């Protein structure tokens, strides 16, 4: 149910100091990216230091509640200056507030985070680092660990995972997309070339991954991905059910489609076979 909100309601849930500072933030244009969502209003608020913090304000029962990942620490049931700025911003623009049933806020910590998609988690990370720039170095180190595992077991796992993904992607290519024959401005496409046009984009995704890791100075991880691609191609060699795109790809898949990846690694001083 949408709730009508006004300034008096906002002031009722904030101390005078927070109201004054919140109004100042609002006047300074500190509220950015405000939007309504099923659980209330959310936005980023830039403080005097220039850093931005994420703020959520919602109506629960007959009360306003707020969450803020900034440094402020208001008393329970009170709005901080960032929440006041957001609330007044929403009032000025007539944004709708969705009342949240009291029981709807009782979630296990981490439950919402676990429910996010990969894209949504990326958005959360961007907001978190925008609000907490001091975490950037730590996040970058975690990114390095993800992209460049050092333990032999982790590198082996990366190679095996890549091989499995490549094999699965190639075996499930849709044969109905195998387009042959003559097309104006394109000439004649034989079945081998048609199969190549479907296979090459799959391998190119992994070529880009190898390039990325080499550019970041991660040759061991790049080598694991490269070997995984070649393993995946080898696993597909000559073992078809008669109705796969691979039936029309010819022989020597690793030799043909792994050429660019082998050249990339050879240029980096790592010969792979």
Short mmCIF file of C-alpha atoms in Angstrom, two decimals:
data_model
loop_
_atom_site.label_atom_id
_atom_site.label_comp_id
_atom_site.label_asym_id
_atom_site.label_seq_id
_atom_site.Cartn_x
_atom_site.Cartn_y
_atom_site.Cartn_z
CA UNK A 1 0.00 0.00 0.00
CA UNK A 2 1.39 3.43 -0.95
CA UNK A 3 1.73 5.87 1.96
CA UNK A 4 1.43 9.66 1.80
CA UNK A 5 4.50 11.22 3.41
CA UNK A 6 5.11 14.81 4.49
CA UNK A 7 7.82 16.87 6.21
CA UNK A 8 6.15 16.72 9.63
CA UNK A 9 6.26 12.93 9.57
CA UNK A 10 9.96 13.00 8.71
CA UNK A 11 10.71 15.48 11.50
CA UNK A 12 8.86 13.30 14.00
CA UNK A 13 11.46 10.57 13.57
CA UNK A 14 14.62 12.70 13.67
CA UNK A 15 16.40 14.86 16.22
CA UNK A 16 16.75 18.61 15.60
CA UNK A 17 20.46 18.31 14.78
CA UNK A 18 19.84 15.57 12.23
CA UNK A 19 17.02 17.60 10.67
CA UNK A 20 19.24 20.66 10.32
CA UNK A 21 22.14 18.71 8.85
CA UNK A 22 19.81 16.71 6.61
CA UNK A 23 18.25 19.88 5.20
CA UNK A 24 21.75 21.23 4.52
CA UNK A 25 22.72 18.07 2.64
CA UNK A 26 19.52 18.32 0.60
CA UNK A 27 20.15 21.98 -0.25
CA UNK A 28 23.71 21.11 -1.32
CA UNK A 29 22.40 18.54 -3.82
CA UNK A 30 23.91 15.65 -1.91
CA UNK A 31 21.07 13.23 -2.70
CA UNK A 32 21.75 11.27 -5.89
CA UNK A 33 20.12 8.33 -7.66
CA UNK A 34 17.02 8.31 -5.44
CA UNK A 35 14.42 5.75 -6.45
CA UNK A 36 11.36 3.99 -5.10
CA UNK A 37 11.55 0.27 -4.56
CA UNK A 38 9.22 -2.34 -3.04
CA UNK A 39 10.72 -1.81 0.41
CA UNK A 40 10.78 2.00 0.42
CA UNK A 41 13.11 4.69 -0.94
CA UNK A 42 16.83 4.27 -1.55
CA UNK A 43 19.66 6.46 -2.81
CA UNK A 44 23.26 7.56 -2.43
CA UNK A 45 24.01 10.62 -0.31
CA UNK A 46 27.30 12.47 -0.60
CA UNK A 47 28.60 13.84 2.67
CA UNK A 48 30.91 16.78 3.25
CA UNK A 49 33.98 14.63 2.56
CA UNK A 50 32.70 13.80 -0.92
CA UNK A 51 32.25 10.11 -0.10
CA UNK A 52 28.82 8.63 -0.82
CA UNK A 53 26.89 6.30 1.43
CA UNK A 54 23.92 4.09 0.61
CA UNK A 55 20.68 4.99 2.42
CA UNK A 56 17.34 3.19 2.62
CA UNK A 57 14.22 4.62 4.29
CA UNK A 58 11.01 2.66 4.59
CA UNK A 59 7.63 2.72 6.30
CA UNK A 60 7.21 -0.20 8.69
CA UNK A 61 3.84 -0.31 10.34
CA UNK A 62 3.33 3.33 11.41
CA UNK A 63 6.99 4.18 11.73
CA UNK A 64 9.86 5.29 9.54
CA UNK A 65 12.96 3.13 9.70
CA UNK A 66 16.28 3.69 8.01
CA UNK A 67 19.49 1.92 7.11
CA UNK A 68 22.66 3.84 6.32
CA UNK A 69 26.13 2.47 5.58
CA UNK A 70 27.75 5.80 6.48
CA UNK A 71 29.59 6.60 9.70
CA UNK A 72 26.56 8.05 11.48
CA UNK A 73 25.03 6.01 14.28
CA UNK A 74 21.55 7.31 15.20
CA UNK A 75 19.54 5.91 18.07
CA UNK A 76 17.15 3.07 17.30
CA UNK A 77 14.00 4.33 15.61
CA UNK A 78 15.60 7.66 14.62
CA UNK A 79 16.72 8.94 11.23
CA UNK A 80 20.31 10.04 10.61
CA UNK A 81 21.08 13.18 8.58
CA UNK A 82 21.48 11.14 5.40
CA UNK A 83 18.09 9.48 5.90
CA UNK A 84 16.52 12.88 6.61
CA UNK A 85 17.98 14.29 3.39
CA UNK A 86 16.64 11.34 1.41
CA UNK A 87 13.21 11.50 3.06
CA UNK A 88 12.81 15.23 2.40
CA UNK A 89 14.02 14.74 -1.16
CA UNK A 90 11.34 12.08 -1.66
CA UNK A 91 8.67 14.33 -0.12
CA UNK A 92 9.62 17.26 -2.38
CA UNK A 93 9.31 15.08 -5.47
CA UNK A 94 6.16 13.26 -4.41
CA UNK A 95 7.81 9.85 -4.60
CA UNK A 96 5.61 6.95 -3.52
CA UNK A 97 6.40 5.05 -0.33
CA UNK A 98 5.41 1.42 -0.05
CA UNK A 99 4.42 0.36 3.44
CA UNK A 100 6.29 -2.75 4.56
CA UNK A 101 4.51 -5.23 6.85
CA UNK A 102 6.36 -5.47 10.15
CA UNK A 103 7.05 -9.19 9.71
CA UNK A 104 8.50 -8.55 6.23
CA UNK A 105 11.62 -6.97 7.76
CA UNK A 106 12.54 -10.06 9.78
CA UNK A 107 15.21 -11.58 7.58
CA UNK A 108 18.21 -13.65 8.45
CA UNK A 109 21.39 -11.54 8.04
CA UNK A 110 22.86 -12.23 4.62
CA UNK A 111 19.63 -13.71 3.25
CA UNK A 112 19.02 -10.84 0.83
CA UNK A 113 22.66 -10.83 -0.30
CA UNK A 114 22.53 -14.56 -1.01
CA UNK A 115 19.40 -14.01 -3.13
CA UNK A 116 21.07 -11.49 -5.46
CA UNK A 117 21.96 -12.35 -9.03
CA UNK A 118 25.54 -11.86 -10.24
CA UNK A 119 24.56 -8.54 -11.86
CA UNK A 120 22.88 -7.33 -8.67
CA UNK A 121 25.91 -8.32 -6.59
CA UNK A 122 28.09 -6.30 -8.94
CA UNK A 123 25.84 -3.30 -8.38
CA UNK A 124 26.09 -3.77 -4.60
CA UNK A 125 29.89 -3.93 -4.85
CA UNK A 126 29.97 -0.71 -6.89
CA UNK A 127 27.82 1.07 -4.32
CA UNK A 128 29.80 -0.29 -1.42
CA UNK A 129 33.13 0.86 -2.88
CA UNK A 130 31.65 4.24 -3.75
CA UNK A 131 30.49 4.63 -0.16
CA UNK A 132 33.56 3.04 1.44
CA UNK A 133 36.59 3.87 -0.78
CA UNK A 134 38.93 2.64 1.96
CA UNK A 135 37.81 -0.90 1.03
CA UNK A 136 39.00 -0.55 -2.56
CA UNK A 137 42.50 -1.96 -1.96
CA UNK A 138 41.11 -4.98 -0.10
CA UNK A 139 38.52 -5.60 -2.84
CA UNK A 140 41.24 -5.38 -5.48
CA UNK A 141 43.30 -8.01 -3.66
CA UNK A 142 40.28 -10.30 -3.57
CA UNK A 143 39.82 -9.72 -7.31
CA UNK A 144 43.45 -10.70 -7.89
CA UNK A 145 42.93 -13.92 -5.94
CA UNK A 146 39.84 -14.76 -8.00
CA UNK A 147 41.54 -14.06 -11.33
CA UNK A 148 44.96 -15.45 -10.45
CA UNK A 149 44.85 -18.40 -8.06
CA UNK A 150 48.36 -19.50 -7.07
CA UNK A 151 47.86 -22.91 -5.52
CA UNK A 152 48.39 -25.78 -7.94
CA UNK A 153 45.07 -27.34 -6.92
CA UNK A 154 43.22 -24.11 -7.71
CA UNK A 155 44.92 -23.78 -11.09
CA UNK A 156 44.05 -27.38 -11.89
CA UNK A 157 40.44 -26.71 -10.89
CA UNK A 158 40.37 -23.66 -13.19
CA UNK A 159 41.71 -25.73 -16.08
CA UNK A 160 39.18 -28.52 -15.50
CA UNK A 161 36.30 -26.06 -15.12
CA UNK A 162 37.25 -24.32 -18.38
CA UNK A 163 37.52 -27.66 -20.21
CA UNK A 164 34.08 -28.72 -18.99
CA UNK A 165 32.51 -25.37 -19.99
CA UNK A 166 34.06 -25.46 -23.47
CA UNK A 167 32.97 -29.04 -24.12
CA UNK A 168 29.45 -28.34 -22.89
CA UNK A 169 29.15 -25.15 -24.96
CA UNK A 170 30.34 -26.87 -28.15
CA UNK A 171 28.20 -29.97 -27.75
CA UNK A 172 25.05 -27.93 -27.20
CA UNK A 173 25.43 -25.60 -30.20
CA UNK A 174 22.08 -25.43 -31.98
CA UNK A 175 22.36 -27.26 -35.29
CA UNK A 176 19.34 -25.36 -36.63
CA UNK A 177 21.63 -22.31 -36.77
CA UNK A 178 23.94 -24.08 -39.20
CA UNK A 179 23.38 -21.93 -42.26
CA UNK A 180 24.86 -22.97 -45.61
CA UNK A 181 24.33 -22.14 -49.27
CA UNK A 182 24.49 -18.96 -51.31
CA UNK A 183 23.62 -15.54 -49.89
CA UNK A 184 23.76 -12.30 -51.83
CA UNK A 185 26.82 -10.20 -50.92
CA UNK A 186 28.27 -13.11 -48.94
CA UNK A 187 28.82 -15.78 -51.55
CA UNK A 188 28.61 -19.52 -50.97
CA UNK A 189 29.00 -20.92 -47.45
CA UNK A 190 29.88 -24.59 -47.19
CA UNK A 191 28.99 -26.69 -44.16
CA UNK A 192 32.51 -26.57 -42.71
CA UNK A 193 32.55 -22.75 -42.77
CA UNK A 194 29.05 -22.63 -41.33
CA UNK A 195 30.15 -24.81 -38.41
CA UNK A 196 33.19 -22.61 -37.87
CA UNK A 197 30.98 -19.53 -37.57
CA UNK A 198 29.20 -21.16 -34.65
CA UNK A 199 32.26 -22.62 -32.94
CA UNK A 200 34.60 -19.63 -33.17
CA UNK A 201 32.53 -17.24 -30.99
CA UNK A 202 32.63 -19.82 -28.19
CA UNK A 203 36.43 -20.04 -28.32
CA UNK A 204 36.82 -16.28 -28.72
CA UNK A 205 35.25 -15.72 -25.30
CA UNK A 206 38.04 -17.75 -23.74
CA UNK A 207 40.68 -16.07 -25.91
CA UNK A 208 39.50 -12.77 -24.42
CA UNK A 209 39.82 -14.25 -20.94
CA UNK A 210 43.39 -15.39 -21.66
CA UNK A 211 44.26 -11.92 -23.01
CA UNK A 212 42.76 -10.30 -19.93
CA UNK A 213 44.77 -12.39 -17.49
CA UNK A 214 47.99 -11.95 -19.46
CA UNK A 215 47.45 -8.18 -19.56
CA UNK A 216 47.07 -8.20 -15.77
CA UNK A 217 50.34 -10.12 -15.34
CA UNK A 218 48.71 -13.43 -14.45
CA UNK A 219 50.42 -15.96 -16.77
CA UNK A 220 49.75 -19.04 -14.61
CA UNK A 221 46.01 -18.41 -14.59
CA UNK A 222 46.06 -17.56 -18.32
CA UNK A 223 47.86 -20.85 -18.97
CA UNK A 224 45.26 -22.79 -16.95
CA UNK A 225 42.44 -21.29 -19.03
CA UNK A 226 44.33 -21.91 -22.29
CA UNK A 227 44.99 -25.54 -21.38
CA UNK A 228 41.36 -25.93 -20.38
CA UNK A 229 40.21 -24.72 -23.79
CA UNK A 230 42.50 -27.19 -25.56
CA UNK A 231 41.33 -29.99 -23.25
CA UNK A 232 37.71 -29.13 -23.98
CA UNK A 233 38.35 -29.19 -27.72
CA UNK A 234 40.17 -32.52 -27.41
CA UNK A 235 37.26 -33.97 -25.43
CA UNK A 236 34.94 -33.19 -28.34
CA UNK A 237 37.18 -34.82 -30.94
CA UNK A 238 35.44 -37.51 -33.00
CA UNK A 239 32.76 -38.42 -30.45
CA UNK A 240 29.48 -37.12 -31.84
CA UNK A 241 25.95 -38.44 -31.81
CA UNK A 242 25.36 -37.63 -35.48
CA UNK A 243 23.24 -34.55 -34.85
CA UNK A 244 25.75 -32.03 -33.54
CA UNK A 245 27.35 -28.98 -35.12
CA UNK A 246 30.68 -30.66 -34.33
CA UNK A 247 29.89 -33.35 -36.89
CA UNK A 248 30.58 -30.75 -39.58
CA UNK A 249 33.63 -29.11 -37.99
CA UNK A 250 36.25 -31.45 -39.40
CA UNK A 251 39.06 -33.14 -37.50
CA UNK A 252 41.82 -31.72 -35.31
CA UNK A 253 39.58 -29.34 -33.35
CA UNK A 254 42.29 -28.36 -30.87
CA UNK A 255 44.72 -27.72 -33.71
CA UNK A 256 42.26 -25.65 -35.72
CA UNK A 257 40.35 -23.71 -33.08
CA UNK A 258 43.06 -23.56 -30.43
CA UNK A 259 45.61 -21.91 -32.73
CA UNK A 260 45.07 -18.32 -31.56
CA UNK A 261 45.21 -19.29 -27.89
CA UNK A 262 48.44 -21.23 -28.42
CA UNK A 263 49.93 -18.21 -30.20
CA UNK A 264 48.87 -15.91 -27.34
CA UNK A 265 50.60 -18.10 -24.79
CA UNK A 266 53.67 -18.58 -26.99
CA UNK A 267 54.03 -14.79 -27.25
CA UNK A 268 53.86 -14.67 -23.45
CA UNK A 269 56.64 -17.26 -23.23
CA UNK A 270 54.36 -20.16 -22.32
CA UNK A 271 54.08 -22.91 -24.92
CA UNK A 272 50.90 -24.95 -24.45
CA UNK A 273 49.79 -28.12 -26.25
#
